[in-house]
XYZ file of N, CA and C in Angstrom:
843
model
N 28.284 -31.894 -24.336
C 26.899 -32.310 -24.810
C 26.600 -31.340 -26.005
N 25.804 -31.865 -26.909
C 24.912 -31.134 -28.149
C 23.827 -30.418 -27.591
N 23.162 -29.778 -28.167
C 21.860 -29.089 -27.723
C 20.976 -30.305 -28.214
N 20.027 -30.682 -27.320
C 19.230 -31.728 -27.802
C 17.960 -31.397 -28.914
N 18.056 -30.197 -29.320
C 17.156 -29.796 -30.494
C 18.060 -29.115 -31.580
N 19.272 -29.397 -31.725
C 19.897 -28.944 -32.702
C 19.780 -29.987 -33.792
N 19.467 -31.270 -33.797
C 19.187 -32.118 -34.709
C 17.669 -32.135 -35.403
N 17.594 -32.992 -36.129
C 16.056 -33.115 -37.014
C 15.456 -34.171 -36.057
N 14.234 -34.023 -35.799
C 13.299 -34.787 -35.077
C 12.175 -35.050 -35.757
N 11.499 -36.356 -35.544
C 10.336 -36.758 -36.561
C 9.366 -37.060 -35.470
N 8.110 -36.980 -35.807
C 7.151 -37.264 -34.592
C 6.355 -38.676 -35.150
N 5.825 -39.920 -34.416
C 5.149 -40.577 -35.383
C 4.127 -40.813 -34.698
N 2.854 -40.730 -34.977
C 1.834 -40.735 -34.469
C 1.288 -42.141 -33.771
N 0.632 -42.535 -33.033
C 0.239 -43.584 -32.602
C -0.406 -44.836 -33.389
N 0.548 -45.843 -33.235
C 0.368 -46.780 -34.006
C -0.027 -48.357 -33.086
N -0.722 -49.099 -33.242
C -0.960 -50.097 -32.667
C 0.055 -51.487 -33.205
N 0.802 -52.136 -32.525
C 1.476 -53.108 -32.522
C 1.920 -54.185 -31.746
N 2.348 -55.047 -31.751
C 2.655 -56.001 -30.745
C 3.786 -55.561 -29.944
N 3.881 -56.105 -28.371
C 4.835 -55.511 -27.652
C 6.257 -55.965 -28.071
N 6.486 -57.320 -28.894
C 7.779 -57.235 -29.212
C 8.388 -56.257 -30.393
N 7.425 -55.855 -31.259
C 7.660 -55.143 -32.232
C 8.005 -53.541 -31.860
N 7.033 -53.307 -30.754
C 7.298 -51.888 -30.298
C 8.673 -51.669 -29.776
N 8.991 -52.614 -28.945
C 10.394 -52.774 -28.434
C 11.304 -52.675 -29.414
N 11.037 -53.632 -30.461
C 12.074 -53.662 -31.609
C 12.160 -52.407 -32.086
N 11.154 -51.450 -32.326
C 11.246 -50.452 -33.238
C 12.094 -49.432 -32.353
N 12.062 -49.425 -30.876
C 13.160 -48.493 -30.342
C 14.536 -48.853 -30.389
N 14.740 -50.028 -30.649
C 16.452 -50.201 -31.000
C 16.779 -50.148 -32.559
N 15.717 -50.165 -33.553
C 15.764 -49.526 -34.731
C 16.036 -47.945 -34.712
N 15.057 -47.359 -34.064
C 15.509 -45.979 -34.154
C 16.352 -45.623 -33.207
N 17.061 -46.041 -32.522
C 18.327 -45.596 -31.567
C 19.357 -45.636 -32.846
N 19.585 -46.934 -33.588
C 20.429 -47.129 -34.572
C 20.197 -46.043 -35.527
N 19.225 -45.596 -36.237
C 18.902 -44.255 -36.877
C 19.367 -43.015 -36.225
N 19.272 -42.383 -34.876
C 19.698 -41.322 -34.419
C 21.340 -41.527 -33.974
N 21.691 -42.968 -33.677
C 22.995 -42.919 -33.520
C 23.726 -42.515 -34.809
N 23.365 -43.089 -36.011
C 24.082 -42.921 -37.161
C 23.892 -41.476 -38.123
N 23.353 -40.515 -37.221
C 23.060 -39.172 -37.838
C 21.853 -39.020 -38.088
N 20.827 -40.040 -38.096
C 19.691 -39.692 -38.797
C 18.519 -39.059 -37.774
N 17.129 -38.987 -38.194
C 16.518 -38.241 -37.351
C 16.082 -38.670 -36.095
N 16.002 -37.942 -34.809
C 15.573 -38.476 -33.619
C 14.127 -38.620 -33.526
N 13.540 -39.283 -32.791
C 12.467 -39.731 -32.625
C 11.481 -39.522 -31.500
N 10.674 -38.760 -31.571
C 9.371 -38.797 -30.435
C 8.049 -39.670 -31.182
N 7.453 -40.361 -30.276
C 6.219 -41.405 -30.736
C 5.400 -41.674 -29.525
N 4.016 -41.830 -29.932
C 2.911 -42.228 -28.920
C 2.830 -43.661 -29.706
N 2.684 -44.890 -28.792
C 2.058 -46.031 -29.476
C 1.213 -46.942 -28.620
N 0.541 -47.720 -29.155
C -0.479 -48.590 -28.364
C 0.106 -49.851 -28.527
N -0.330 -51.029 -27.624
C -0.028 -52.367 -27.485
C -1.054 -53.466 -28.213
N -0.813 -54.126 -29.085
C -1.987 -54.851 -29.633
C -1.261 -56.306 -30.081
N -1.521 -57.219 -29.350
C -2.624 -57.208 -27.997
C -2.170 -56.580 -26.707
N -3.079 -56.655 -25.778
C -2.580 -56.180 -24.620
C -1.490 -56.987 -24.038
N -0.418 -56.360 -23.429
C 0.983 -57.006 -23.280
C 1.501 -56.835 -22.066
N 1.929 -57.659 -21.522
C 2.777 -57.838 -20.122
C 4.177 -57.381 -20.467
N 4.965 -56.275 -20.165
C 6.512 -56.166 -20.386
C 7.153 -56.235 -18.926
N 7.955 -57.374 -19.026
C 8.541 -57.672 -18.048
C 9.917 -56.431 -17.660
N 10.363 -56.334 -16.576
C 11.306 -55.195 -16.093
C 12.318 -56.003 -16.428
N 13.823 -55.531 -16.790
C 14.979 -56.367 -17.169
C 15.307 -57.505 -16.364
N 15.446 -57.090 -15.392
C 16.081 -58.151 -13.970
C 14.850 -58.917 -13.659
N 13.466 -58.880 -13.896
C 12.363 -59.484 -13.265
C 12.582 -60.973 -13.729
N 12.071 -61.983 -12.430
C 11.967 -63.317 -12.612
C 10.921 -63.676 -13.323
N 11.260 -64.564 -14.419
C 10.045 -65.338 -15.053
C 8.926 -65.726 -14.283
N 9.358 -66.258 -13.235
C 8.375 -67.254 -11.981
C 7.366 -66.019 -11.299
N 7.759 -64.796 -11.689
C 6.676 -64.064 -11.253
C 5.590 -63.993 -12.048
N 5.361 -64.206 -13.157
C 4.319 -64.524 -14.368
C 3.337 -65.266 -13.955
N 1.965 -65.051 -13.964
C 1.287 -66.394 -14.267
C 0.749 -66.407 -15.695
N 1.783 -67.288 -16.058
C 2.025 -67.485 -17.871
C 0.542 -68.380 -18.191
N -0.129 -68.576 -17.268
C -1.671 -69.498 -18.142
C -2.434 -68.607 -17.983
N -2.347 -67.775 -16.857
C -3.507 -66.549 -17.171
C -3.373 -65.822 -18.421
N -1.859 -65.358 -18.788
C -1.712 -64.588 -19.814
C -2.126 -65.444 -20.919
N -1.937 -66.661 -21.102
C -2.372 -67.381 -22.461
C -3.736 -67.455 -22.499
N -4.769 -67.448 -21.306
C -5.732 -67.591 -21.664
C -6.414 -66.328 -21.900
N -5.913 -65.258 -21.307
C -6.380 -63.941 -21.726
C -5.796 -63.507 -22.897
N -4.980 -64.018 -23.725
C -4.525 -63.553 -24.945
C -3.636 -62.297 -24.647
N -2.833 -62.389 -23.687
C -1.862 -61.229 -23.457
C -0.543 -61.586 -23.579
N 0.093 -60.816 -24.452
C 1.346 -61.312 -24.784
C 2.201 -60.650 -23.877
N 3.572 -61.353 -23.780
C 4.603 -61.054 -22.641
C 5.980 -60.850 -23.455
N 6.487 -59.761 -23.201
C 7.906 -59.635 -23.542
C 8.664 -58.964 -22.549
N 10.051 -58.998 -22.646
C 10.750 -58.265 -21.861
C 11.536 -56.901 -22.220
N 11.259 -56.058 -21.092
C 12.228 -54.232 -21.753
C 13.477 -54.346 -21.710
N 14.203 -53.414 -21.922
C 15.288 -53.338 -21.950
C 15.843 -52.571 -20.306
N 14.443 -51.844 -20.003
C 14.771 -51.463 -18.719
C 14.319 -51.763 -17.566
N 14.856 -51.357 -16.348
C 14.651 -52.178 -15.088
C 13.214 -51.885 -14.697
N 12.802 -52.243 -13.266
C 11.544 -52.098 -12.704
C 10.712 -53.459 -12.595
N 9.479 -53.189 -12.646
C 8.689 -54.056 -12.452
C 7.984 -54.318 -13.607
N 7.420 -55.527 -13.969
C 5.993 -55.551 -14.830
C 5.215 -54.698 -15.039
N 4.846 -54.309 -16.316
C 3.500 -53.533 -16.441
C 2.583 -54.251 -17.355
N 1.377 -54.268 -17.063
C 0.331 -54.487 -17.946
C 0.051 -53.602 -18.743
N 0.341 -53.680 -20.136
C 0.004 -52.535 -20.924
C -1.482 -52.731 -21.703
N -2.552 -52.251 -21.035
C -4.024 -52.795 -21.796
C -3.808 -52.183 -22.971
N -4.467 -52.868 -23.910
C -4.854 -51.980 -25.545
C -5.564 -50.891 -25.357
N -6.581 -50.756 -24.182
C -7.541 -49.270 -24.285
C -6.750 -48.462 -23.263
N -6.381 -49.019 -21.751
C -6.179 -48.463 -20.820
C -4.670 -48.061 -20.772
N -3.902 -48.045 -21.495
C -2.522 -47.714 -21.825
C -2.145 -46.870 -22.705
N -1.461 -45.570 -22.329
C -0.801 -45.105 -23.515
C 0.603 -44.948 -23.360
N 1.227 -45.068 -24.166
C 2.697 -45.364 -24.225
C 3.708 -44.364 -25.045
N 4.513 -44.017 -24.632
C 5.290 -42.853 -25.802
C 6.874 -43.397 -25.374
N 7.606 -42.802 -26.433
C 9.138 -43.172 -26.310
C 9.965 -41.872 -26.971
N 10.873 -41.225 -26.399
C 11.730 -40.343 -27.081
C 13.362 -40.862 -27.360
N 13.774 -40.847 -28.451
C 14.956 -41.510 -28.725
C 15.684 -40.382 -29.355
N 17.114 -40.142 -28.998
C 17.981 -39.261 -29.369
C 19.414 -39.446 -29.011
N 20.262 -39.118 -29.692
C 21.735 -39.602 -29.420
C 21.984 -39.522 -28.146
N 23.031 -40.256 -27.781
C 23.236 -40.083 -26.405
C 24.260 -38.681 -26.012
N 24.816 -38.380 -26.867
C 25.610 -36.804 -27.052
C 24.639 -35.663 -26.772
N 23.336 -36.170 -26.660
C 22.750 -34.832 -26.605
C 21.699 -34.858 -25.668
N 22.214 -35.551 -24.808
C 21.107 -35.863 -23.342
C 22.026 -36.008 -22.282
N 22.039 -35.158 -21.257
C 22.862 -34.997 -19.983
C 22.950 -36.626 -19.698
N 24.749 -36.570 -19.142
C 25.055 -37.679 -18.330
C 24.325 -38.416 -17.237
N 24.129 -37.245 -16.294
C 23.582 -37.292 -15.283
C 21.881 -37.731 -15.149
N 21.701 -39.086 -14.593
C 20.541 -39.571 -14.788
C 19.286 -38.597 -14.424
N 19.294 -37.885 -13.360
C 18.180 -37.134 -12.891
C 18.025 -36.048 -13.617
N 18.936 -35.310 -14.306
C 19.045 -34.189 -15.151
C 18.204 -34.803 -16.326
N 18.737 -35.822 -16.852
C 18.025 -36.405 -18.150
C 16.328 -36.827 -18.091
N 16.486 -37.256 -16.996
C 14.882 -37.540 -16.400
C 13.954 -36.240 -16.460
N 14.534 -35.283 -15.956
C 13.832 -33.962 -15.867
C 13.578 -33.378 -17.134
N 14.626 -33.392 -17.944
C 14.461 -32.926 -19.482
C 13.573 -33.401 -20.302
N 13.746 -34.954 -20.360
C 12.788 -35.835 -21.229
C 11.519 -36.054 -20.590
N 11.058 -35.828 -19.305
C 9.956 -35.824 -18.650
C 8.947 -34.788 -19.159
N 9.735 -33.671 -19.491
C 9.088 -32.558 -19.592
C 7.784 -32.433 -20.369
N 7.941 -33.054 -21.427
C 6.860 -32.937 -22.356
C 5.530 -33.908 -21.858
N 5.849 -34.848 -21.043
C 4.759 -35.612 -20.067
C 4.004 -34.719 -19.559
N 4.800 -34.074 -18.501
C 4.064 -33.122 -17.618
C 3.357 -32.119 -18.574
N 3.951 -31.534 -19.359
C 3.171 -30.560 -20.146
C 1.547 -31.183 -20.536
N 1.919 -32.401 -21.250
C 0.663 -32.932 -21.678
C -0.576 -33.204 -20.523
N 0.069 -33.678 -19.573
C -1.101 -33.743 -18.317
C -1.317 -32.328 -18.076
N -0.763 -31.552 -17.930
C -1.358 -30.472 -17.775
C -2.338 -29.671 -18.833
N -2.077 -30.122 -19.704
C -2.971 -29.883 -21.214
C -4.199 -30.710 -20.927
N -4.355 -31.828 -20.032
C -5.521 -32.598 -19.942
C -6.039 -32.095 -18.676
N -5.407 -30.864 -17.997
C -6.198 -30.811 -16.800
C -5.632 -31.319 -15.564
N -4.767 -32.188 -15.668
C -4.238 -32.783 -14.462
C -2.949 -32.266 -13.888
N -3.149 -31.978 -12.864
C -1.711 -31.353 -11.976
C -0.880 -32.624 -11.346
N 0.070 -33.000 -12.471
C 0.927 -34.119 -11.734
C 2.374 -33.742 -11.369
N 3.088 -34.314 -10.792
C 4.584 -34.259 -10.416
C 5.093 -35.313 -10.169
N 6.740 -35.275 -10.258
C 7.173 -36.334 -9.563
C 7.017 -36.439 -8.217
N 6.975 -37.910 -7.810
C 6.869 -38.250 -6.487
C 7.771 -37.521 -5.395
N 7.317 -36.833 -4.488
C 8.227 -35.837 -3.521
C 9.015 -36.359 -2.747
N 9.130 -37.933 -2.602
C 9.775 -38.770 -1.718
C 9.320 -40.020 -2.051
N 10.218 -40.927 -1.430
C 10.065 -42.352 -1.866
C 8.689 -42.882 -0.846
N 8.184 -43.626 -1.570
C 6.856 -44.263 -0.679
C 6.885 -46.056 -0.895
N 6.708 -46.498 0.222
C 6.957 -47.941 0.311
C 5.949 -48.826 -0.634
N 6.494 -49.788 -1.351
C 5.945 -50.544 -2.354
C 4.769 -51.528 -1.913
N 3.919 -51.997 -2.469
C 3.152 -52.979 -2.042
C 3.662 -54.411 -2.579
N 4.023 -54.207 -3.728
C 4.083 -55.784 -4.436
C 5.248 -55.378 -5.724
N 6.666 -55.656 -5.405
C 7.711 -55.336 -6.333
C 7.534 -55.824 -7.472
N 7.338 -56.915 -7.654
C 7.391 -57.535 -9.224
C 6.081 -56.612 -10.202
N 5.654 -55.505 -9.537
C 4.601 -54.919 -10.580
C 4.987 -53.323 -10.322
N 5.158 -52.632 -11.397
C 5.933 -51.592 -11.780
C 4.834 -50.511 -10.639
N 3.440 -50.560 -11.096
C 2.530 -49.651 -10.479
C 2.698 -49.700 -8.995
N 2.917 -50.911 -8.470
C 3.072 -51.330 -7.091
C 4.307 -51.281 -6.348
N 5.437 -51.029 -6.875
C 6.849 -50.910 -6.355
C 7.090 -49.642 -5.599
N 7.899 -49.582 -5.059
C 8.348 -48.605 -3.959
C 8.361 -47.310 -5.070
N 7.779 -46.222 -4.888
C 7.532 -44.975 -5.564
C 9.165 -44.351 -5.543
N 9.696 -44.064 -6.901
C 10.715 -43.134 -6.898
C 10.596 -41.920 -7.483
N 11.386 -41.111 -6.677
C 11.193 -39.440 -6.825
C 12.045 -39.178 -8.361
N 12.702 -39.862 -8.610
C 13.417 -39.619 -9.670
C 12.458 -40.084 -11.134
N 11.509 -40.845 -11.276
C 10.876 -40.848 -12.292
C 9.889 -41.426 -12.420
N 8.746 -41.702 -11.148
C 7.769 -41.983 -11.003
C 6.769 -40.738 -10.896
N 5.578 -40.721 -11.787
C 4.900 -39.175 -11.763
C 3.513 -39.850 -10.895
N 3.480 -38.544 -10.204
C 1.797 -39.009 -9.266
C 0.817 -38.015 -9.138
N -0.166 -38.128 -9.038
C -1.281 -37.065 -8.611
C -1.871 -37.249 -7.360
N -1.536 -36.480 -6.307
C -1.793 -36.449 -4.889
C -1.305 -38.081 -4.301
N -0.225 -38.068 -4.933
C 0.651 -39.342 -4.126
C 0.184 -40.851 -4.633
N -0.901 -40.484 -5.820
C -1.215 -41.895 -6.304
C -0.647 -41.915 -7.796
N 0.192 -43.153 -8.199
C 1.047 -43.077 -9.334
C 0.350 -43.026 -10.243
N 0.550 -42.041 -11.553
C -0.339 -42.314 -12.857
C 0.764 -42.632 -14.142
N 1.920 -42.661 -13.701
C 2.975 -42.744 -14.956
C 4.166 -43.623 -14.573
N 4.732 -44.306 -15.050
C 6.377 -44.887 -14.903
C 7.060 -44.600 -15.965
N 8.251 -44.036 -15.896
C 9.166 -44.055 -16.937
C 10.691 -44.491 -16.838
N 11.214 -44.738 -17.639
C 12.650 -45.287 -17.560
C 13.613 -44.976 -19.122
N 14.857 -45.205 -18.597
C 15.728 -44.764 -19.778
C 16.632 -46.166 -20.042
N 17.271 -45.939 -21.174
C 18.532 -47.128 -21.312
C 19.316 -46.369 -22.416
N 20.388 -46.720 -22.376
C 21.382 -46.316 -23.359
C 22.182 -47.215 -23.962
N 21.899 -47.355 -25.313
C 22.391 -48.202 -26.368
C 22.577 -47.866 -27.722
N 23.733 -47.975 -28.563
C 24.037 -48.048 -29.684
C 24.176 -46.538 -29.777
N 25.111 -45.929 -28.434
C 25.506 -44.555 -28.909
C 23.880 -43.563 -28.694
N 22.836 -44.097 -28.212
C 21.633 -43.383 -27.921
C 20.789 -43.708 -26.782
N 20.057 -42.777 -26.602
C 19.345 -42.562 -25.346
C 17.955 -43.082 -25.534
N 17.331 -44.096 -25.138
C 15.875 -44.333 -25.225
C 15.199 -44.127 -23.926
N 14.280 -43.218 -23.731
C 13.223 -43.162 -22.761
C 12.321 -43.470 -23.031
N 11.354 -44.354 -22.497
C 9.756 -44.793 -22.761
C 8.921 -44.518 -21.289
N 7.706 -44.675 -21.599
C 6.761 -44.343 -20.238
C 5.468 -44.928 -20.829
N 4.891 -45.160 -19.461
C 3.514 -45.651 -19.660
C 2.691 -44.749 -18.862
N 1.505 -44.408 -19.552
C 0.321 -43.191 -18.738
C -0.709 -44.082 -18.955
N -1.067 -44.380 -17.802
C -2.563 -44.945 -17.366
C -3.763 -44.153 -17.784
N -4.529 -44.503 -18.593
C -5.883 -43.987 -19.162
C -6.891 -44.600 -18.425
N -6.876 -45.338 -18.088
C -7.966 -46.194 -17.471
C -7.582 -47.508 -16.670
N -8.240 -47.632 -15.486
C -7.950 -48.838 -14.631
C -8.530 -50.220 -15.136
N -7.746 -51.150 -15.072
C -7.897 -52.616 -15.420
C -7.338 -53.676 -14.424
N -7.365 -53.065 -13.146
C -6.926 -53.944 -11.867
C -6.849 -55.159 -11.929
N -8.029 -55.804 -12.516
C -7.839 -57.438 -12.519
C -7.128 -57.787 -13.193
N -6.648 -57.293 -14.545
C -5.661 -58.003 -15.590
C -4.318 -57.427 -14.981
N -4.030 -56.201 -14.051
C -2.807 -55.662 -13.865
C -2.409 -56.635 -12.877
N -3.350 -57.130 -12.295
C -2.699 -58.146 -11.083
C -3.089 -59.778 -11.456
N -3.683 -59.895 -12.546
C -3.724 -61.190 -12.986
C -2.767 -61.597 -13.493
N -2.160 -60.870 -14.348
C -0.651 -61.439 -15.056
C 0.061 -62.053 -14.038
N 0.251 -61.793 -12.892
C 1.424 -61.916 -11.709
C 1.069 -63.460 -10.956
N 2.005 -64.362 -10.846
C 1.211 -65.444 -10.257
C 1.123 -65.332 -8.691
N 1.433 -64.399 -8.210
C 1.128 -64.179 -6.652
C 1.024 -62.693 -6.469
N 0.064 -61.985 -6.811
C 0.193 -60.531 -6.530
C 0.166 -60.000 -5.046
N -0.297 -60.562 -4.103
C -0.174 -60.291 -2.609
C -0.999 -58.806 -2.342
N -1.935 -58.520 -3.066
C -2.648 -57.521 -2.633
C -4.033 -57.439 -3.829
N -4.915 -56.903 -3.476
C -6.287 -56.823 -4.081
C -6.604 -55.928 -5.116
N -7.628 -56.070 -6.097
C -7.996 -54.916 -7.105
C -8.101 -53.688 -6.194
N -8.868 -53.597 -5.244
C -9.213 -52.287 -4.534
C -8.140 -51.595 -4.037
N -7.209 -52.229 -3.623
C -5.997 -51.727 -3.005
C -5.297 -51.075 -4.290
N -5.042 -51.619 -5.218
C -4.396 -51.258 -6.576
C -5.114 -49.832 -7.161
N -6.481 -49.952 -7.092
C -7.215 -48.859 -7.266
C -6.761 -47.535 -6.566
N -6.720 -47.761 -5.265
C -6.243 -46.945 -4.243
C -4.775 -46.162 -4.381
N -4.073 -47.273 -4.791
C -2.655 -46.523 -5.004
C -2.377 -46.165 -6.541
N -3.214 -46.239 -7.269
C -2.800 -45.931 -8.744
C -4.125 -45.141 -9.098
N -3.951 -43.996 -9.970
C -4.985 -43.284 -10.405
C -4.689 -43.252 -12.237
N -5.568 -42.648 -12.957
C -5.688 -42.876 -14.305
C -6.206 -41.494 -14.637
N -5.913 -41.206 -15.959
C -6.106 -39.907 -16.714
C -7.499 -39.914 -16.594
N -8.593 -40.891 -16.923
C -9.798 -40.762 -17.055
C -10.562 -40.489 -15.632
N -9.830 -40.997 -14.737
C -10.236 -40.827 -13.161
C -10.044 -39.068 -13.041
N -8.961 -38.854 -13.418
C -8.438 -37.485 -12.932
C -9.314 -36.108 -14.073
N -9.305 -36.696 -15.259
C -9.710 -35.319 -15.874
C -10.992 -35.492 -16.944
N -11.461 -36.830 -16.796
C -12.894 -37.288 -17.244
C -12.911 -36.940 -18.824
N -12.021 -37.153 -19.612
C -11.560 -37.265 -21.112
C -11.714 -38.340 -21.727
N -12.005 -38.657 -23.148
C -11.910 -39.988 -23.539
C -10.257 -40.339 -24.126
N -9.971 -41.262 -24.502
C -8.596 -41.854 -24.858
C -8.143 -41.068 -26.136
N -9.020 -40.875 -26.867
C -8.485 -40.142 -28.055
C -8.193 -38.542 -27.837
N -8.874 -37.901 -26.858
C -8.476 -36.757 -26.407
C -6.876 -36.662 -25.658
N -7.115 -37.654 -24.719
C -5.751 -37.822 -24.002
C -4.691 -38.100 -25.082
N -4.541 -39.101 -25.905
C -3.496 -39.215 -27.011
C -3.201 -38.025 -28.068
N -4.399 -37.158 -27.981
C -4.219 -35.887 -29.011
C -3.201 -34.769 -28.037
N -3.473 -34.915 -26.868
C -2.630 -34.306 -25.891
C -1.133 -34.245 -26.039
N -0.754 -35.647 -25.506
C 0.370 -36.122 -25.430
C 1.127 -35.869 -27.013
N 0.502 -36.596 -28.099
C 1.110 -36.472 -29.314
C 1.253 -34.902 -29.642
N 0.470 -34.086 -29.078
C 0.720 -32.453 -29.644
C 1.848 -31.828 -28.646
N 1.946 -32.245 -27.593
C 2.864 -31.882 -26.726
C 4.309 -32.310 -27.131
N 4.334 -33.743 -27.324
C 5.676 -34.328 -27.703
C 6.108 -33.642 -28.913
N 5.294 -33.558 -30.098
C 5.691 -32.925 -31.361
C 6.201 -31.422 -31.018
N 5.492 -30.482 -30.215
C 5.754 -29.023 -29.937
C 7.106 -28.988 -29.314
N 7.190 -30.083 -28.234
C 8.538 -30.208 -27.469
C 9.695 -30.133 -28.362
N 9.624 -31.188 -29.219
C 10.906 -31.640 -30.076
C 10.733 -30.800 -31.476
N 9.945 -29.843 -31.706
C 9.947 -29.044 -32.848
C 9.930 -29.819 -34.062
N 9.206 -31.396 -33.884
C 9.279 -32.154 -34.841
C 8.151 -32.149 -36.044
N 9.058 -32.743 -37.073
C 7.993 -33.008 -38.143
C 7.447 -34.453 -38.342
N 6.005 -34.608 -38.697
C 5.336 -35.700 -38.700
C 5.981 -36.489 -39.380
N 6.442 -37.758 -39.456
C 6.849 -38.669 -40.003
C 6.806 -40.266 -39.699
N 7.468 -40.941 -40.442
C 6.944 -42.323 -40.626
C 8.207 -43.454 -40.463
N 8.078 -44.595 -40.185
C 9.089 -45.221 -40.187
C 9.793 -45.643 -41.712
N 10.690 -45.850 -41.582
C 11.377 -46.070 -43.055
C 11.349 -47.586 -43.501
N 11.406 -48.302 -44.740
C 10.925 -49.776 -44.887
C 12.150 -50.265 -44.160
N 13.553 -50.035 -44.315
C 14.823 -50.209 -43.801
C 14.753 -50.127 -42.203
N 13.994 -49.327 -41.493
C 13.914 -49.618 -40.040
C 12.966 -50.642 -39.662
N 11.697 -50.694 -40.517
C 10.703 -51.649 -40.161
C 11.177 -53.230 -40.588
N 11.945 -53.238 -41.665
C 12.640 -54.704 -41.822
C 13.812 -54.637 -40.553
N 14.266 -54.022 -40.165
C 15.377 -53.954 -39.091
C 14.555 -54.576 -37.785
N 13.579 -53.736 -37.322
C 12.519 -54.287 -36.197
C 11.907 -55.305 -36.342
N 11.504 -55.925 -37.520
C 11.008 -57.348 -37.719
C 11.978 -58.331 -37.084
N 13.367 -58.176 -37.792
C 14.505 -59.075 -37.286
C 14.537 -58.829 -35.638
N 14.968 -57.593 -35.378
C 15.038 -57.791 -33.816
C 14.193 -58.407 -33.104
N 12.555 -58.117 -33.466
C 11.444 -58.787 -32.752
C 11.451 -60.368 -32.846
N 11.859 -60.556 -33.924
C 11.760 -62.307 -33.901
C 12.947 -62.643 -33.570
N 13.979 -62.272 -33.489
C 15.309 -62.744 -32.860
C 15.472 -62.764 -31.248
N 14.826 -61.536 -30.882
C 14.896 -61.184 -29.692
C 13.834 -61.453 -28.872
N 12.579 -60.045 -29.051
C 11.626 -59.921 -28.248
C 10.625 -61.192 -28.240
N 10.671 -61.728 -29.225
C 9.502 -62.916 -29.069
C 10.150 -64.184 -28.828
N 11.604 -64.402 -28.313
C 12.166 -65.514 -27.767
C 11.744 -65.631 -26.659
N 11.872 -66.859 -26.074
C 12.052 -67.194 -24.754
C 13.418 -67.400 -23.961
N 14.235 -67.168 -24.842
C 15.609 -66.757 -24.452
C 15.664 -65.216 -23.602
N 14.950 -64.416 -24.233
C 15.108 -63.088 -23.951
C 13.779 -63.038 -22.795
N 12.833 -63.480 -22.702
C 11.490 -63.055 -22.252
C 11.634 -63.770 -21.237
N 11.959 -64.857 -20.771
C 12.142 -66.354 -19.835
C 13.464 -66.047 -19.101
N 14.650 -65.933 -20.016
C 15.504 -66.156 -19.168
C 16.910 -64.914 -19.310
N 16.468 -63.579 -19.969
C 16.863 -62.599 -19.908
C 18.368 -62.524 -20.815
N 18.494 -63.352 -21.692
C 19.842 -63.665 -22.495
C 19.582 -63.097 -23.733
N 20.168 -62.175 -24.359
C 19.924 -61.267 -25.401
C 20.444 -62.068 -26.668
N 19.712 -62.782 -27.504
C 20.286 -63.616 -28.712
C 21.044 -63.051 -29.646
N 20.843 -61.438 -29.640
C 21.817 -60.859 -30.471
C 23.228 -60.441 -30.327
N 23.515 -60.329 -28.719
C 24.627 -60.141 -28.648
C 25.483 -61.174 -27.726
N 24.590 -62.367 -27.283
C 25.007 -63.778 -26.618
C 25.473 -63.271 -24.901
N 25.097 -62.039 -24.505
C 25.350 -61.481 -23.307
C 23.959 -61.029 -22.718
N 24.044 -61.341 -21.225
C 22.793 -60.937 -20.410
C 23.398 -59.758 -19.491
N 24.720 -59.529 -19.510
C 25.236 -58.170 -18.787
C 25.667 -57.155 -19.533
N 25.159 -56.897 -20.892
C 25.443 -55.847 -21.903
C 24.967 -54.507 -21.514
N 24.046 -54.445 -20.443
C 23.257 -53.479 -20.314
C 22.852 -53.302 -18.688
N 23.358 -52.032 -18.391
C 22.778 -51.936 -17.146
C 21.726 -50.827 -17.065
N 20.530 -50.949 -17.317
C 19.336 -50.449 -17.305
C 18.972 -49.456 -16.088
N 18.226 -48.360 -16.123
C 17.700 -47.570 -14.977
C 16.265 -48.386 -14.769
N 16.369 -48.310 -13.404
C 14.725 -48.536 -12.798
C 13.790 -47.928 -13.326
N 12.664 -48.463 -13.702
C 11.182 -47.565 -13.781
C 10.601 -47.084 -12.872
């Protein structure tokens, strides 16, 4: 394994894009990193609000009509676990993309390493967070923030989940992404599911947010995460290349916007639905 910080890193500040494009950009960044180009850390926003399904999640768990009526996009992640409603204003997302050779092969070690800047950012916000100390029984498995708490990658504050994180390995690169809840949108978090089996009040009991814990505005929270990620990677502020954007648009159109991928979990780009074994979020 090479040193994670030996190579060139770029930091891409928060940009708002559609869910399919955000997921496709991770694949484009993986191709860049695996080819010897810069490694990427970034913060991003979902426009419009998006439900990202876990890799193995059944399409039948989604209330498709509710999502259509509310203008909520639906796509599928490469990572496992439950669906996440990424509210345009209530969610702050990040990703880290590096060559596979630079990241520990052991999953727990790699989570500990790559979640380091997330914990530093939360500390900068004045939030005392940690990995969950032990597994906790879930309320509703199709929803990421209501699943059984996993000590490997779920981040909690006093037992309430504030962030879910996951990894996948593809094209000789490691991609870790995570969702940090800035504000509650409990009705919509539950409304995107066909039969959520719990109530908004119970959701708020099990899940906490940056605003609830730190009483700072979203811009301050984004700045804290951006600053910490950039410092952690010793990254230079950068941007997507024209070639990466073209490649991402191609991937988004052919894969992440397709019913074959979103509803059936069949990757149109490789013809196989068993090409990837993702880690649960």
